[in-house]
Amino acid sequence: MPLKFGRLGVATKTYYVQKTGFPFYDACQLVGAMHLFFGSGASSLRDLRTHWELSGPVAGANPANYGERLKGKGLERIEQTTLVVLDELEVSRGEVEGFFEARPPKAEVLQRAKQEGVSRYLEPAWLTGARSPDAAQYGVLASQRGLPSKRPVPEILVATLGLTQAALAYGNDEVTTVLPVLENSVQPMTPFITFKQRYQHRAGGAISTVFAALGILADLGLRYRIQDFTFAYHGGRGFYYSGLLGLHRLCAAFAGVKEFAHEALGYLERTRSLEAGVPLDLARLLADFLKNPSMDTLAAMARTKARVLVDKDLPVYVWAAASELLGTMVSIQEAMQMADSRQIPPPSEALVKAVGEVFRGEHEGAWIGAYINLERADKPDKFYAEVAKILSRALARAEKERKWLAKNLKEAMDSLTSEEVLSAHDQRTFPAHKTAFLLRVLASMKYQPAKLEAVEAAQGEEA
């Protein structure tokens, strides 16, 4: 149910934001209206399919200098008419409120919009030039000749105001604006949504956009129901294309995958300024997994993570970031749930622990050869044969040097020969089981506490 402010003796107002069918523009409208009419106060949102209903106490934000905010985001190509009126919004606030208080819009306001002829720069489908293929389904709004369409001035002002609140994602030479799309339900908004507004990642524009969405989700995901994120890519001549990011599966599952999501955010944050190398390959795989979670991508992430951990020439903070990504049993389970993996028997704890101890005992990345043989094993019997080789070789050394390890290895080999391990996995479930096994082994190879001080110092320099 919407919040009942009137029952508390508080004067309230209701506004209606009509949908156009363009995701980015509509998200700008909604965010701009909430900010203008309710500021940082409480409000309620109700989705009525063709429009949103916003209610809350009479409040509002000071709209001064929003034109400067747009320029600060590199959006100087927004038409000067809109910028001027936006900076004078307080003067015309009554007219703007009147437009959103009524449905349908008042005829005189629509007439004035036609006379002034303010064109749109917030949605590529309304621009001359390159447009998203999705624009074809909105024939009324998207001219087949690519000419700018006209919208009512108050609507454009509120949408432009919403644009000033969008997060910016920088990826090399690409700049993208990102806004959350709220779930289609009755939802209280207390206080008004706020989130970090600048994200940068040198792995590319697609990665920086996912990075921004993940950062917003970390800020808002437990307070508001977000169904996806909308974006608009723009350059020197304005916006070029926009749409939905396709993070609906992550958004829907966020409450149950918090640990994995925060590890992913941490990895993207700590690798954002790298210029090349395998760590950026892992960042790209991670972004792809967040958009399209699958066991194949998760297996590729395990493979790439191993290559990062074995590269001793990387800065220690990058090595630490990689070791923390999918670094706990909980986060591994969460990622596998996102990928909709079949129910599989869990990897043997004794075997995972023993293999991890063996790899940690090897110096200068000597374990990678044995790890690659595990990766390449395409059947359960081959995989466990490789595990047996790793353990038996290590056992021969450990009986001479490390008696405590020899004891652990013997226990692991006993579990390896048990019927439970040998018969529990068939060819259908084996790929997921192997990926879980390898991720668990890699998760046990975290950086040593003695390196923490160096990690923190390196992070400080990076920031």
Short mmCIF file of C-alpha atoms in Angstrom, two decimals:
data_model
loop_
_atom_site.label_atom_id
_atom_site.label_comp_id
_atom_site.label_asym_id
_atom_site.label_seq_id
_atom_site.Cartn_x
_atom_site.Cartn_y
_atom_site.Cartn_z
CA MET A 1 0.00 0.00 0.00
CA PRO A 2 1.21 3.55 -0.65
CA LEU A 3 2.28 5.65 2.28
CA LYS A 4 -0.71 7.44 3.88
CA PHE A 5 0.83 10.81 4.66
CA GLY A 6 -2.57 12.51 4.94
CA ARG A 7 -3.47 10.41 7.97
CA LEU A 8 -0.51 11.97 9.77
CA GLY A 9 -1.89 15.45 9.24
CA VAL A 10 0.71 16.29 6.59
CA ALA A 11 -0.32 18.24 3.49
CA THR A 12 0.22 16.06 0.44
CA LYS A 13 0.12 16.34 -3.33
CA THR A 14 -0.23 13.81 -6.12
CA TYR A 15 1.46 14.00 -9.51
CA TYR A 16 1.18 11.88 -12.65
CA VAL A 17 4.13 11.03 -14.89
CA GLN A 18 2.95 9.70 -18.20
CA LYS A 19 5.01 6.98 -19.90
CA THR A 20 6.18 7.31 -23.49
CA GLY A 21 7.59 3.82 -24.06
CA PHE A 22 11.21 4.98 -24.22
CA PRO A 23 12.99 3.43 -21.20
CA PHE A 24 15.76 5.99 -20.69
CA TYR A 25 13.53 9.03 -21.18
CA ASP A 26 10.85 7.63 -18.88
CA ALA A 27 13.43 6.84 -16.17
CA CYS A 28 14.66 10.44 -16.46
CA GLN A 29 11.09 11.69 -16.11
CA LEU A 30 10.41 9.63 -12.99
CA VAL A 31 13.67 10.48 -11.22
CA GLY A 32 13.33 14.16 -12.15
CA ALA A 33 9.75 14.37 -10.87
CA MET A 34 10.61 12.71 -7.56
CA HIS A 35 13.54 15.04 -7.07
CA LEU A 36 11.69 18.22 -8.05
CA PHE A 37 8.44 17.63 -6.17
CA PHE A 38 9.65 15.76 -3.06
CA GLY A 39 13.37 16.47 -2.77
CA SER A 40 14.87 14.37 0.01
CA GLY A 41 11.50 13.83 1.67
CA ALA A 42 9.32 10.73 1.68
CA SER A 43 7.09 9.85 -1.25
CA SER A 44 5.25 6.85 -2.62
CA LEU A 45 5.33 5.48 -6.14
CA ARG A 46 2.48 3.63 -7.77
CA ASP A 47 2.75 2.09 -11.22
CA LEU A 48 -0.53 2.32 -13.18
CA ARG A 49 0.81 0.84 -16.45
CA THR A 50 0.38 3.91 -18.66
CA HIS A 51 1.75 6.33 -16.05
CA TRP A 52 3.20 6.60 -12.56
CA GLU A 53 1.37 8.14 -9.63
CA LEU A 54 3.62 10.00 -7.17
CA SER A 55 2.33 11.13 -3.77
CA GLY A 56 3.98 12.77 -0.82
CA PRO A 57 4.26 15.81 1.47
CA VAL A 58 4.68 19.19 -0.16
CA ALA A 59 8.44 19.71 -0.38
CA GLY A 60 10.86 19.94 -3.27
CA ALA A 61 14.48 20.50 -4.12
CA ASN A 62 16.23 23.74 -4.98
CA PRO A 63 16.61 23.44 -8.76
CA ALA A 64 19.34 26.05 -9.17
CA ASN A 65 22.37 25.42 -11.39
CA TYR A 66 21.10 22.22 -12.97
CA GLY A 67 22.31 23.52 -16.33
CA GLU A 68 25.82 23.60 -14.89
CA ARG A 69 25.37 20.03 -13.70
CA LEU A 70 24.59 18.94 -17.26
CA LYS A 71 27.67 20.72 -18.56
CA GLY A 72 29.72 19.10 -15.81
CA LYS A 73 28.61 15.72 -17.12
CA GLY A 74 29.74 16.58 -20.64
CA LEU A 75 26.19 17.11 -21.93
CA GLU A 76 26.73 20.55 -23.45
CA ARG A 77 24.77 19.53 -26.54
CA ILE A 78 21.47 19.69 -24.64
CA GLU A 79 19.68 22.55 -26.42
CA GLN A 80 20.25 25.97 -24.91
CA THR A 81 16.53 26.66 -24.56
CA THR A 82 16.17 23.77 -22.13
CA LEU A 83 19.25 24.81 -20.19
CA VAL A 84 18.04 28.36 -19.72
CA VAL A 85 14.53 27.37 -18.64
CA LEU A 86 15.95 24.65 -16.39
CA ASP A 87 18.05 27.15 -14.48
CA GLU A 88 14.94 29.34 -14.10
CA LEU A 89 12.76 26.43 -13.05
CA GLU A 90 11.84 27.96 -9.71
CA VAL A 91 10.10 30.83 -11.51
CA SER A 92 7.95 28.52 -13.66
CA ARG A 93 7.51 25.84 -11.01
CA GLY A 94 3.75 26.46 -10.68
CA GLU A 95 3.18 25.82 -14.38
CA VAL A 96 5.29 22.64 -14.28
CA GLU A 97 3.42 21.36 -11.23
CA GLY A 98 0.10 22.09 -12.92
CA PHE A 99 1.14 19.99 -15.91
CA PHE A 100 1.93 16.96 -13.74
CA GLU A 101 -1.06 17.36 -11.44
CA ALA A 102 -3.53 16.76 -14.27
CA ARG A 103 -4.21 13.94 -16.71
CA PRO A 104 -4.32 14.41 -19.62
CA PRO A 105 -1.95 17.40 -19.90
CA LYS A 106 -3.60 20.80 -20.14
CA ALA A 107 -4.30 21.91 -23.71
CA GLU A 108 -2.66 25.31 -23.29
CA VAL A 109 0.60 23.75 -22.10
CA LEU A 110 0.66 21.42 -25.08
CA GLN A 111 -0.05 24.34 -27.40
CA ARG A 112 2.83 26.33 -25.95
CA ALA A 113 5.16 23.34 -26.41
CA LYS A 114 4.27 23.19 -30.10
CA GLN A 115 4.92 26.89 -30.47
CA GLU A 116 8.29 26.81 -28.74
CA GLY A 117 9.34 23.63 -30.55
CA VAL A 118 11.80 22.27 -28.01
CA SER A 119 13.42 19.13 -29.46
CA ARG A 120 14.57 16.10 -27.53
CA TYR A 121 18.12 15.09 -26.70
CA LEU A 122 17.32 12.59 -23.96
CA GLU A 123 16.36 9.59 -26.09
CA PRO A 124 18.20 8.62 -29.28
CA ALA A 125 15.00 7.49 -31.00
CA TRP A 126 13.93 11.17 -31.06
CA LEU A 127 17.11 12.38 -32.72
CA THR A 128 18.19 13.00 -36.28
CA GLY A 129 20.79 10.39 -37.17
CA ALA A 130 21.72 7.09 -35.56
CA ARG A 131 18.98 5.48 -33.53
CA SER A 132 18.40 2.22 -31.68
CA PRO A 133 16.66 -0.49 -33.74
CA ASP A 134 14.10 -0.66 -30.93
CA ALA A 135 12.81 2.76 -31.99
CA ALA A 136 10.90 1.17 -34.88
CA GLN A 137 8.19 -0.10 -32.56
CA TYR A 138 7.40 3.45 -31.41
CA GLY A 139 6.22 4.82 -34.74
CA VAL A 140 4.17 7.64 -33.23
CA LEU A 141 7.16 9.12 -31.44
CA ALA A 142 10.06 8.09 -33.67
CA SER A 143 9.84 9.75 -37.07
CA GLN A 144 10.73 7.38 -39.90
CA ARG A 145 12.71 10.23 -41.46
CA GLY A 146 14.79 10.60 -38.30
CA LEU A 147 13.46 14.09 -37.54
CA PRO A 148 13.30 15.29 -33.92
CA SER A 149 9.94 14.81 -32.22
CA LYS A 150 8.39 17.43 -29.95
CA ARG A 151 7.31 16.86 -26.36
CA PRO A 152 5.60 19.22 -23.85
CA VAL A 153 8.04 21.68 -22.30
CA PRO A 154 7.30 20.79 -18.64
CA GLU A 155 7.84 17.10 -19.42
CA ILE A 156 11.17 17.87 -21.08
CA LEU A 157 12.28 20.03 -18.18
CA VAL A 158 11.52 17.32 -15.62
CA ALA A 159 13.22 14.67 -17.77
CA THR A 160 16.27 16.91 -18.15
CA LEU A 161 16.29 17.39 -14.39
CA GLY A 162 16.29 13.60 -14.02
CA LEU A 163 19.23 13.40 -16.40
CA THR A 164 21.30 15.56 -14.01
CA GLN A 165 20.89 12.80 -11.39
CA ALA A 166 22.10 9.95 -13.67
CA ALA A 167 25.35 8.13 -13.03
CA LEU A 168 28.12 8.51 -15.60
CA ALA A 169 30.15 5.51 -16.78
CA TYR A 170 33.47 6.14 -18.53
CA GLY A 171 35.12 3.40 -20.57
CA ASN A 172 38.13 4.61 -22.54
CA ASP A 173 36.57 7.13 -24.97
CA GLU A 174 32.97 6.04 -24.32
CA VAL A 175 30.60 7.88 -21.98
CA THR A 176 27.28 6.39 -20.87
CA THR A 177 24.56 7.65 -18.55
CA VAL A 178 22.86 5.07 -16.30
CA LEU A 179 19.63 5.19 -14.28
CA PRO A 180 17.78 2.49 -12.29
CA VAL A 181 14.34 1.31 -13.45
CA LEU A 182 12.04 0.75 -10.49
CA GLU A 183 9.94 -2.38 -10.29
CA ASN A 184 6.33 -2.09 -11.44
CA SER A 185 4.67 -2.07 -8.05
CA VAL A 186 3.52 0.20 -5.26
CA GLN A 187 6.71 1.31 -3.57
CA PRO A 188 7.63 3.79 -0.85
CA MET A 189 10.63 5.98 -1.58
CA THR A 190 12.14 7.22 1.67
CA PRO A 191 14.39 9.09 1.31
CA PHE A 192 14.81 10.08 -2.35
CA ILE A 193 17.23 7.79 -4.17
CA THR A 194 20.86 8.90 -4.12
CA PHE A 195 23.89 7.01 -5.40
CA LYS A 196 27.47 7.47 -6.54
CA GLN A 197 27.44 9.24 -9.92
CA ARG A 198 30.81 8.59 -11.56
CA TYR A 199 32.33 5.25 -12.57
CA GLN A 200 35.30 4.53 -14.80
CA HIS A 201 36.83 1.30 -16.10
CA ARG A 202 39.43 0.97 -18.82
CA ALA A 203 38.21 -2.46 -19.92
CA GLY A 204 35.66 -0.62 -22.08
CA GLY A 205 32.30 1.10 -22.14
CA ALA A 206 30.26 -2.09 -21.71
CA ILE A 207 32.21 -2.98 -18.55
CA SER A 208 32.05 0.54 -17.08
CA THR A 209 28.26 0.58 -17.62
CA VAL A 210 27.79 -2.69 -15.74
CA PHE A 211 30.19 -1.33 -13.09
CA ALA A 212 27.97 1.73 -12.62
CA ALA A 213 24.78 -0.35 -12.44
CA LEU A 214 26.34 -2.70 -9.89
CA GLY A 215 27.46 0.27 -7.79
CA ILE A 216 23.94 1.74 -7.83
CA LEU A 217 22.47 -1.66 -6.97
CA ALA A 218 24.84 -1.96 -4.00
CA ASP A 219 23.60 1.46 -2.77
CA LEU A 220 19.89 0.91 -3.39
CA GLY A 221 19.24 -2.79 -3.91
CA LEU A 222 18.23 -3.63 -0.35
CA ARG A 223 15.97 -0.56 0.05
CA TYR A 224 14.16 -0.37 -3.29
CA ARG A 225 12.90 -2.92 -5.77
CA ILE A 226 14.91 -2.31 -8.93
CA GLN A 227 14.02 -4.36 -11.99
CA ASP A 228 16.79 -3.28 -14.39
CA PHE A 229 18.93 -0.34 -15.50
CA THR A 230 18.51 1.89 -18.52
CA PHE A 231 21.42 3.54 -20.29
CA ALA A 232 22.16 6.05 -23.03
CA TYR A 233 25.51 6.19 -24.78
CA HIS A 234 26.55 9.64 -25.97
CA GLY A 235 29.42 11.40 -27.64
CA GLY A 236 30.38 14.82 -28.98
CA ARG A 237 27.25 15.27 -31.08
CA GLY A 238 24.69 14.05 -28.56
CA PHE A 239 23.17 10.66 -27.70
CA TYR A 240 23.56 7.74 -30.08
CA TYR A 241 21.72 4.75 -28.66
CA SER A 242 20.06 3.58 -25.48
CA GLY A 243 18.07 0.74 -23.98
CA LEU A 244 17.95 -1.62 -21.01
CA LEU A 245 21.16 -3.20 -19.72
CA GLY A 246 19.55 -6.60 -19.18
CA LEU A 247 20.52 -6.99 -15.52
CA HIS A 248 17.02 -8.12 -14.49
CA ARG A 249 18.23 -11.52 -13.23
CA LEU A 250 20.84 -9.90 -11.01
CA CYS A 251 18.34 -7.32 -9.74
CA ALA A 252 15.72 -9.96 -8.95
CA ALA A 253 18.23 -12.14 -7.11
CA PHE A 254 20.23 -9.36 -5.42
CA ALA A 255 19.04 -9.98 -1.86
CA GLY A 256 20.24 -13.59 -2.17
CA VAL A 257 23.57 -12.89 -3.89
CA LYS A 258 24.84 -9.94 -1.87
CA GLU A 259 28.25 -11.44 -1.09
CA PHE A 260 29.06 -12.31 -4.70
CA ALA A 261 27.78 -8.92 -5.90
CA HIS A 262 29.97 -7.02 -3.43
CA GLU A 263 33.00 -9.13 -4.36
CA ALA A 264 32.30 -8.36 -8.03
CA LEU A 265 31.98 -4.65 -7.27
CA GLY A 266 35.26 -4.75 -5.34
CA TYR A 267 37.08 -6.41 -8.22
CA LEU A 268 35.83 -3.88 -10.78
CA GLU A 269 36.70 -1.01 -8.44
CA ARG A 270 40.28 -2.20 -7.86
CA THR A 271 41.03 -2.97 -11.51
CA ARG A 272 39.40 0.14 -12.98
CA SER A 273 42.65 1.87 -14.01
CA LEU A 274 44.54 -1.10 -15.46
CA GLU A 275 45.32 -0.63 -19.15
CA ALA A 276 45.81 -4.22 -20.35
CA GLY A 277 46.35 -7.80 -19.32
CA VAL A 278 44.54 -10.87 -18.01
CA PRO A 279 42.90 -8.99 -15.07
CA LEU A 280 40.89 -6.99 -17.62
CA ASP A 281 39.88 -10.22 -19.34
CA LEU A 282 38.51 -11.35 -15.98
CA ALA A 283 36.66 -8.02 -15.62
CA ARG A 284 35.04 -8.53 -19.05
CA LEU A 285 33.99 -12.07 -18.16
CA LEU A 286 32.59 -10.83 -14.86
CA ALA A 287 30.51 -8.14 -16.59
CA ASP A 288 29.26 -10.71 -19.09
CA PHE A 289 28.32 -13.09 -16.28
CA LEU A 290 26.37 -10.39 -14.44
CA LYS A 291 24.35 -9.72 -17.59
CA ASN A 292 24.05 -13.32 -18.81
CA PRO A 293 24.92 -15.72 -15.98
CA SER A 294 25.87 -19.18 -17.23
CA MET A 295 28.03 -22.07 -16.10
CA ASP A 296 30.23 -21.70 -19.21
CA THR A 297 31.09 -18.11 -18.28
CA LEU A 298 31.64 -19.07 -14.65
CA ALA A 299 34.06 -21.81 -15.76
CA ALA A 300 35.88 -19.25 -17.93
CA MET A 301 36.10 -16.94 -14.91
CA ALA A 302 37.73 -19.72 -12.85
CA ARG A 303 40.21 -20.36 -15.64
CA THR A 304 41.10 -16.66 -15.96
CA LYS A 305 41.27 -16.14 -12.20
CA ALA A 306 43.90 -18.88 -12.00
CA ARG A 307 45.99 -17.06 -14.65
CA VAL A 308 45.78 -13.86 -12.62
CA LEU A 309 46.82 -15.56 -9.38
CA VAL A 310 49.85 -17.17 -11.02
CA ASP A 311 51.15 -13.90 -12.50
CA LYS A 312 53.64 -12.63 -9.94
CA ASP A 313 54.39 -9.51 -11.99
CA LEU A 314 50.98 -8.00 -11.22
CA PRO A 315 50.62 -5.40 -8.46
CA VAL A 316 49.76 -7.08 -5.19
CA TYR A 317 46.42 -5.27 -4.91
CA VAL A 318 45.31 -6.80 -8.25
CA TRP A 319 46.30 -10.26 -7.04
CA ALA A 320 44.39 -9.62 -3.81
CA ALA A 321 41.30 -8.40 -5.71
CA ALA A 322 41.28 -11.54 -7.87
CA SER A 323 41.68 -13.82 -4.87
CA GLU A 324 38.71 -12.17 -3.18
CA LEU A 325 36.43 -12.51 -6.25
CA LEU A 326 34.47 -15.75 -5.72
CA GLY A 327 36.60 -16.07 -2.63
CA THR A 328 34.18 -17.76 -0.23
CA MET A 329 31.97 -20.82 -0.28
CA VAL A 330 28.93 -18.54 0.06
CA SER A 331 29.77 -16.34 -2.93
CA ILE A 332 30.54 -19.40 -5.10
CA GLN A 333 27.17 -20.91 -4.23
CA GLU A 334 25.45 -17.58 -4.98
CA ALA A 335 27.11 -17.33 -8.40
CA MET A 336 26.12 -20.89 -9.25
CA GLN A 337 22.54 -20.14 -8.24
CA MET A 338 22.56 -17.14 -10.58
CA ALA A 339 23.70 -19.45 -13.37
CA ASP A 340 20.77 -21.80 -12.63
CA SER A 341 23.11 -24.76 -12.29
CA ARG A 342 21.52 -28.13 -11.74
CA GLN A 343 21.47 -29.56 -8.26
CA ILE A 344 24.86 -31.24 -7.94
CA PRO A 345 26.53 -33.14 -5.10
CA PRO A 346 28.92 -30.80 -3.29
CA PRO A 347 32.66 -31.21 -3.88
CA SER A 348 34.40 -33.30 -1.24
CA GLU A 349 35.58 -30.88 1.44
CA ALA A 350 38.58 -33.07 2.26
CA LEU A 351 39.71 -33.19 -1.38
CA VAL A 352 39.26 -29.45 -1.93
CA LYS A 353 41.18 -28.65 1.24
CA ALA A 354 44.01 -31.05 0.38
CA VAL A 355 44.47 -29.82 -3.19
CA GLY A 356 44.43 -26.23 -1.95
CA GLU A 357 47.09 -27.00 0.66
CA VAL A 358 49.28 -28.65 -1.98
CA PHE A 359 49.00 -25.70 -4.36
CA ARG A 360 49.69 -23.17 -1.62
CA GLY A 361 52.85 -25.09 -0.69
CA GLU A 362 54.30 -24.73 -4.19
CA HIS A 363 56.43 -21.70 -5.00
CA GLU A 364 56.40 -19.25 -7.92
CA GLY A 365 53.16 -20.54 -9.38
CA ALA A 366 54.41 -24.09 -9.95
CA TRP A 367 50.90 -25.36 -9.24
CA ILE A 368 49.44 -24.00 -12.49
CA GLY A 369 50.49 -27.05 -14.53
CA ALA A 370 48.58 -29.42 -12.29
CA TYR A 371 45.65 -27.00 -12.24
CA ILE A 372 45.53 -26.93 -16.05
CA ASN A 373 45.37 -30.73 -16.13
CA LEU A 374 42.34 -30.54 -13.82
CA GLU A 375 40.73 -27.97 -16.12
CA ARG A 376 41.25 -30.16 -19.17
CA ALA A 377 39.75 -33.30 -17.63
CA ASP A 378 36.43 -33.72 -19.44
CA LYS A 379 35.10 -36.75 -17.54
CA PRO A 380 34.71 -37.55 -13.83
CA ASP A 381 37.15 -40.49 -13.89
CA LYS A 382 39.84 -38.41 -15.62
CA PHE A 383 39.33 -35.55 -13.20
CA TYR A 384 39.66 -37.68 -10.11
CA ALA A 385 42.64 -39.47 -11.61
CA GLU A 386 44.37 -36.07 -11.86
CA VAL A 387 43.38 -35.29 -8.27
CA ALA A 388 44.90 -38.63 -7.20
CA LYS A 389 48.17 -37.78 -9.01
CA ILE A 390 48.40 -34.40 -7.30
CA LEU A 391 47.80 -35.90 -3.87
CA SER A 392 50.08 -38.93 -4.27
CA ARG A 393 53.02 -36.82 -5.46
CA ALA A 394 52.52 -34.35 -2.64
CA LEU A 395 52.22 -37.20 -0.14
CA ALA A 396 55.63 -38.58 -1.06
CA ARG A 397 57.20 -35.18 -0.37
CA ALA A 398 55.17 -34.45 2.72
CA GLU A 399 56.12 -37.68 4.53
CA LYS A 400 59.69 -36.40 4.54
CA GLU A 401 59.08 -32.70 5.17
CA ARG A 402 55.61 -31.93 6.57
CA LYS A 403 54.08 -34.67 8.66
CA TRP A 404 50.87 -32.70 9.38
CA LEU A 405 50.22 -32.31 5.66
CA ALA A 406 50.86 -36.00 5.06
CA LYS A 407 48.10 -36.82 7.53
CA ASN A 408 45.63 -34.53 5.74
CA LEU A 409 46.58 -35.96 2.36
CA LYS A 410 46.04 -39.53 3.51
CA GLU A 411 42.56 -38.62 4.76
CA ALA A 412 41.78 -36.95 1.43
CA MET A 413 42.97 -39.97 -0.56
CA ASP A 414 40.79 -42.22 1.59
CA SER A 415 37.77 -40.08 0.64
CA LEU A 416 38.87 -40.14 -3.01
CA THR A 417 38.64 -43.92 -3.15
CA SER A 418 35.26 -44.08 -1.46
CA GLU A 419 32.26 -45.20 -3.49
CA GLU A 420 30.42 -41.98 -2.58
CA VAL A 421 32.91 -39.81 -4.44
CA LEU A 422 33.42 -42.14 -7.39
CA SER A 423 29.72 -42.70 -8.10
CA ALA A 424 28.13 -39.37 -7.16
CA HIS A 425 28.87 -37.52 -10.39
CA ASP A 426 27.67 -38.30 -13.90
CA GLN A 427 28.50 -36.61 -17.20
CA ARG A 428 25.51 -34.24 -16.99
CA THR A 429 26.38 -32.73 -13.61
CA PHE A 430 30.16 -33.08 -13.89
CA PRO A 431 30.97 -29.70 -15.60
CA ALA A 432 29.19 -27.76 -12.84
CA HIS A 433 30.77 -29.94 -10.17
CA LYS A 434 34.27 -29.43 -11.63
CA THR A 435 33.76 -25.64 -11.80
CA ALA A 436 32.63 -25.57 -8.15
CA PHE A 437 35.63 -27.72 -7.17
CA LEU A 438 38.16 -25.50 -8.95
CA LEU A 439 36.60 -22.28 -7.62
CA ARG A 440 36.78 -23.66 -4.10
CA VAL A 441 40.45 -24.54 -4.55
CA LEU A 442 41.22 -21.05 -5.87
CA ALA A 443 39.25 -19.49 -3.01
CA SER A 444 41.59 -21.19 -0.55
CA MET A 445 44.59 -19.42 -2.10
CA LYS A 446 44.03 -15.99 -0.59
CA TYR A 447 46.89 -13.58 -0.06
CA GLN A 448 48.76 -13.81 3.22
CA PRO A 449 47.85 -11.45 6.10
CA ALA A 450 51.44 -10.17 6.06
CA LYS A 451 50.75 -8.58 2.67
CA LEU A 452 47.72 -6.63 3.83
CA GLU A 453 49.66 -3.46 4.56
CA ALA A 454 51.18 -3.47 1.07
CA VAL A 455 47.75 -4.10 -0.45
CA GLU A 456 46.22 -1.14 1.35
CA ALA A 457 49.14 1.11 0.38
CA ALA A 458 48.81 0.10 -3.27
CA GLN A 459 45.08 0.75 -3.19
CA GLY A 460 45.68 4.21 -1.76
CA GLU A 461 48.04 5.04 -4.62
CA GLU A 462 45.51 3.71 -7.16
CA ALA A 463 42.68 5.86 -5.80
#
